[in-house]
Coordinates of C-alpha atoms in Angstrom, one line a residue:
M15 CA 0.0 0.0 0.0
L16 CA 2.8 2.4 1.1
E17 CA 6.3 1.8 0.0
L18 CA 9.6 3.6 0.2
C19 CA 11.9 1.9 -2.3
N20 CA 15.7 2.3 -2.0
I21 CA 15.5 5.8 -0.6
T22 CA 18.8 7.7 -0.2
K23 CA 18.7 11.2 1.2
V24 CA 21.9 13.4 1.4
F25 CA 21.6 16.9 2.8
N26 CA 24.1 19.6 1.6
P27 CA 26.0 17.3 -0.8
G28 CA 29.5 18.3 -1.7
T29 CA 29.9 20.6 1.3
V30 CA 31.6 20.3 4.7
T31 CA 28.2 19.8 6.2
E32 CA 27.1 16.9 4.0
T33 CA 24.9 14.5 5.9
T34 CA 23.5 11.2 4.7
V35 CA 20.3 10.4 6.6
F36 CA 19.1 7.4 4.5
S37 CA 21.2 5.1 2.3
D38 CA 19.2 2.6 0.2
F39 CA 16.4 2.6 2.8
S40 CA 13.2 0.6 2.1
L41 CA 10.0 0.3 4.0
S42 CA 6.6 -1.3 3.2
V43 CA 3.4 -0.6 5.2
Q44 CA 0.3 -2.6 4.5
K45 CA -3.2 -1.1 4.1
G46 CA -4.8 -0.6 7.6
E47 CA -1.6 -0.7 9.5
F48 CA -1.1 1.9 12.3
V49 CA 2.7 2.2 12.6
S50 CA 4.4 3.9 15.5
V51 CA 7.9 5.3 14.8
V52 CA 10.4 6.0 17.5
G53 CA 14.1 6.8 17.6
S54 CA 16.6 9.3 19.0
N55 CA 17.2 12.8 17.6
G56 CA 18.8 12.5 14.2
S57 CA 17.6 9.0 13.6
G58 CA 15.6 10.0 10.5
K59 CA 12.1 10.0 11.9
T60 CA 11.1 13.5 10.7
T61 CA 13.0 13.2 7.4
L62 CA 11.0 10.0 6.8
L63 CA 7.7 11.8 7.2
N64 CA 8.9 14.8 5.1
I65 CA 9.9 12.5 2.3
L66 CA 6.5 10.8 2.4
C67 CA 4.7 14.1 2.4
G68 CA 6.9 15.7 -0.3
S69 CA 8.3 18.6 1.7
V70 CA 11.8 16.9 1.3
A71 CA 12.7 15.2 -1.9
P72 CA 14.8 12.0 -1.8
T73 CA 18.2 12.2 -3.4
S74 CA 17.3 8.9 -5.1
G75 CA 14.6 6.2 -4.8
E76 CA 10.8 6.3 -5.0
V77 CA 7.8 6.6 -2.8
H78 CA 4.8 4.5 -3.8
I79 CA 1.3 5.1 -2.4
G80 CA -1.5 2.8 -3.7
G81 CA 0.8 1.6 -6.5
K82 CA 1.5 5.1 -7.8
V83 CA 4.9 6.8 -7.7
V84 CA 4.2 10.0 -5.7
N85 CA 7.5 11.6 -5.1
R86 CA 7.4 13.4 -8.5
Q87 CA 3.8 14.6 -7.9
K88 CA 3.1 18.2 -7.1
D89 CA 2.2 19.0 -3.5
Y90 CA -1.5 19.5 -4.2
E91 CA -1.7 16.2 -6.1
R92 CA -0.1 14.3 -3.3
Y93 CA -2.1 15.8 -0.5
R94 CA -5.4 14.8 -2.1
T95 CA -5.0 11.4 -0.3
I96 CA -2.6 12.3 2.5
G97 CA -3.6 13.9 5.8
R98 CA -1.0 15.3 8.2
V99 CA -1.3 16.5 11.8
Y100 CA 1.6 18.5 13.0
Q101 CA 3.3 18.8 16.4
D102 CA 2.3 22.5 16.7
P103 CA -1.5 22.9 17.2
A104 CA -1.2 26.2 15.3
L105 CA -0.2 24.4 12.1
G106 CA -2.8 22.8 9.8
T107 CA -5.5 25.2 10.8
C108 CA -6.3 28.9 10.1
P109 CA -6.5 30.8 13.4
S110 CA -8.5 33.8 11.9
L111 CA -11.2 31.6 10.5
T112 CA -14.0 29.9 12.6
V113 CA -14.1 26.2 13.3
F114 CA -16.9 25.9 10.7
E115 CA -14.9 27.7 8.1
N116 CA -11.8 25.5 8.8
L117 CA -13.9 22.4 8.4
S118 CA -15.3 23.7 5.2
L119 CA -11.8 24.2 3.8
A120 CA -10.8 20.7 4.8
D121 CA -14.1 19.3 3.2
N122 CA -13.2 20.9 -0.1
K123 CA -9.7 19.3 -0.3
G124 CA -9.1 17.8 -3.6
K125 CA -12.1 19.5 -5.2
R126 CA -12.0 21.9 -8.1
F127 CA -12.0 25.6 -7.3
G128 CA -14.6 27.9 -8.8
L129 CA -16.6 31.0 -8.1
S130 CA -19.0 29.4 -5.7
A131 CA -18.9 30.1 -1.9
G132 CA -16.2 28.3 0.1
V133 CA -18.6 27.3 2.8
N134 CA -21.8 25.3 2.5
K135 CA -24.3 25.9 5.3
K136 CA -26.1 22.7 4.5
R137 CA -23.0 20.8 5.8
Q138 CA -23.3 22.4 9.2
P139 CA -25.3 19.4 10.7
F140 CA -22.6 17.0 9.4
Y141 CA -19.8 19.1 10.9
R142 CA -21.7 19.4 14.2
E143 CA -22.1 15.6 14.3
Q144 CA -18.4 15.1 13.6
L145 CA -17.3 17.6 16.3
A146 CA -19.8 16.0 18.8
S147 CA -18.1 12.6 18.2
L148 CA -14.9 14.1 19.7
G149 CA -16.6 14.4 23.1
L150 CA -15.0 17.8 23.8
G151 CA -18.1 20.1 23.4
L152 CA -16.6 21.6 20.2
E153 CA -20.0 21.2 18.4
D154 CA -21.0 24.4 20.4
K155 CA -18.0 26.3 19.2
M156 CA -18.5 26.1 15.5
H157 CA -18.6 29.8 15.0
V158 CA -15.6 30.5 17.4
R159 CA -12.3 31.5 15.8
M160 CA -9.9 28.6 15.7
G161 CA -7.2 30.8 17.3
A162 CA -9.4 31.2 20.4
L163 CA -9.5 27.5 21.2
S164 CA -7.1 25.8 23.5
G165 CA -4.1 23.8 22.1
G166 CA -5.9 20.5 22.8
Q167 CA -9.2 21.6 21.2
R168 CA -7.3 22.9 18.2
Q169 CA -5.4 19.7 17.8
A170 CA -8.6 17.7 18.0
V171 CA -10.1 19.8 15.2
A172 CA -6.9 19.5 13.2
L173 CA -7.2 15.7 13.5
L174 CA -10.8 15.8 12.3
M175 CA -9.9 18.1 9.4
A176 CA -7.1 15.8 8.3
T177 CA -9.4 12.8 8.2
L178 CA -12.6 14.5 7.0
T179 CA -12.1 13.4 3.3
P180 CA -11.1 9.9 2.1
L181 CA -7.4 9.2 2.8
D182 CA -4.7 6.7 1.7
V183 CA -2.3 7.7 4.5
L184 CA -2.5 9.6 7.8
I185 CA 0.7 11.2 9.0
L186 CA 1.0 12.0 12.7
D187 CA 4.0 14.2 13.3
E188 CA 4.6 14.2 17.1
H189 CA 1.0 15.5 17.3
T190 CA 0.8 15.2 21.2
A191 CA 4.3 16.6 22.0
A192 CA 3.1 20.2 22.6
L193 CA 0.2 19.2 24.8
D194 CA -0.1 18.8 28.5
P195 CA -0.2 15.1 29.7
R196 CA -4.0 15.0 30.3
T197 CA -4.8 16.6 26.9
A198 CA -2.2 14.4 25.1
E199 CA -4.0 11.3 26.5
T200 CA -7.3 12.6 25.1
I201 CA -5.9 13.2 21.7
M202 CA -4.2 9.8 21.6
E203 CA -7.5 8.1 22.5
L204 CA -9.3 10.1 19.8
T205 CA -6.5 9.3 17.3
N206 CA -6.7 5.6 18.0
R207 CA -10.5 5.6 17.6
I208 CA -10.5 7.6 14.4
V209 CA -7.8 5.4 12.8
R210 CA -9.7 2.2 13.8
E211 CA -13.2 3.4 12.8
K212 CA -12.1 4.8 9.4
E213 CA -9.7 1.9 8.8
L214 CA -6.8 4.3 8.0
T215 CA -3.2 3.5 7.2
A216 CA -1.3 5.7 9.7
L217 CA 2.3 6.5 10.6
M218 CA 2.9 8.2 13.9
V219 CA 6.2 9.6 15.0
T220 CA 6.4 10.0 18.7
H221 CA 8.9 10.5 21.5
N222 CA 6.5 8.9 24.0
L223 CA 7.6 5.3 24.3
R224 CA 4.4 4.4 26.2
Y225 CA 2.2 5.6 23.4
A226 CA 4.4 3.7 20.9
A227 CA 3.9 0.5 22.9
E228 CA 0.2 0.9 23.7
Y229 CA -1.1 2.2 20.4
G230 CA -0.9 1.0 16.8
T231 CA -0.4 -2.4 15.2
R232 CA 3.3 -2.1 14.4
L233 CA 6.3 -0.5 16.0
L234 CA 9.5 0.7 14.2
M235 CA 12.6 2.1 15.8
L236 CA 15.1 4.0 13.7
D237 CA 18.7 4.6 14.4
K238 CA 21.1 6.4 12.0
G239 CA 18.6 6.0 9.1
Q240 CA 18.2 2.2 9.7
I241 CA 15.3 0.2 11.1
V242 CA 16.7 -1.5 14.3
L243 CA 13.4 -2.8 15.6
D244 CA 10.3 -3.8 13.7
V245 CA 7.5 -5.7 15.5
S246 CA 3.9 -6.3 14.8
G247 CA 1.1 -8.7 15.5
E248 CA 1.3 -10.6 18.8
E249 CA 4.9 -9.5 19.3
K250 CA 3.7 -5.9 19.2
K251 CA 1.0 -6.6 21.8
T252 CA 3.6 -7.9 24.3
T253 CA 6.1 -5.0 23.6
T254 CA 6.4 -2.8 26.7
T255 CA 7.8 0.6 27.4
E256 CA 10.6 -1.0 29.4
S257 CA 11.7 -3.3 26.5
I258 CA 11.8 -0.3 24.1
L259 CA 13.8 1.7 26.6
Q260 CA 16.3 -1.1 26.9
I261 CA 17.0 -1.0 23.2
F262 CA 17.4 2.8 23.4
N263 CA 19.9 2.5 26.2
R264 CA 21.8 -0.2 24.4
I265 CA 22.1 1.9 21.3
S266 CA 23.1 4.9 23.4
I267 CA 25.9 3.0 25.1
E268 CA 27.2 1.6 21.7
C269 CA 27.3 5.2 20.5
G270 CA 29.4 6.2 23.5
N271 CA 26.7 8.3 25.2

């Protein structure tokens, strides 16, 4: 369903700051998998997501989604079937527009632009129903500016916006890192429910090892651009925070840290 084929990524080639993040890296993700990705700083997690989403081009190799090569597509073409939720709740939404207007923008993703109105009032009952399903009372804030919401409320709306239209892949870029612990738990539970109910294929980069162990159907650990841990199925179900931490510590010792 999702494949990275022989990806090499070199930043600043031919300079004193030349850095190779990936070298002939390959990864295959099956339809419906919810993959948690962990790793230390510099392991390649963010670069992996950026290559998938097109904000960083691979030096060589191809990205396939649904059997199509997408790394040569324009951004608007690729994002028709990719949703992304960022670490910063301020990203992915427009603070000066209302919740209703933001949802209308998300609802129009992939559609042709014309001279018709950007919002459709007939869709308000649907948006209200979707907001109510989050259980945060946001259905009563449809006409509140997005910038007036709390970080957690805004992230919940961003998650809903990212999954409002049919998707091939949902990218979760440390989307709970900027939230307080209680709100982060709420957002993770919402994420898990939405991914399961909509049967999405999802990749979640996180520094929270407990979330990586408890959520998702597959767990990857990256180190220096290589996969050093890949568990799924029953093995994933028995993976604990402590076992992941042990691997982290072993890698750290091997690196002299």
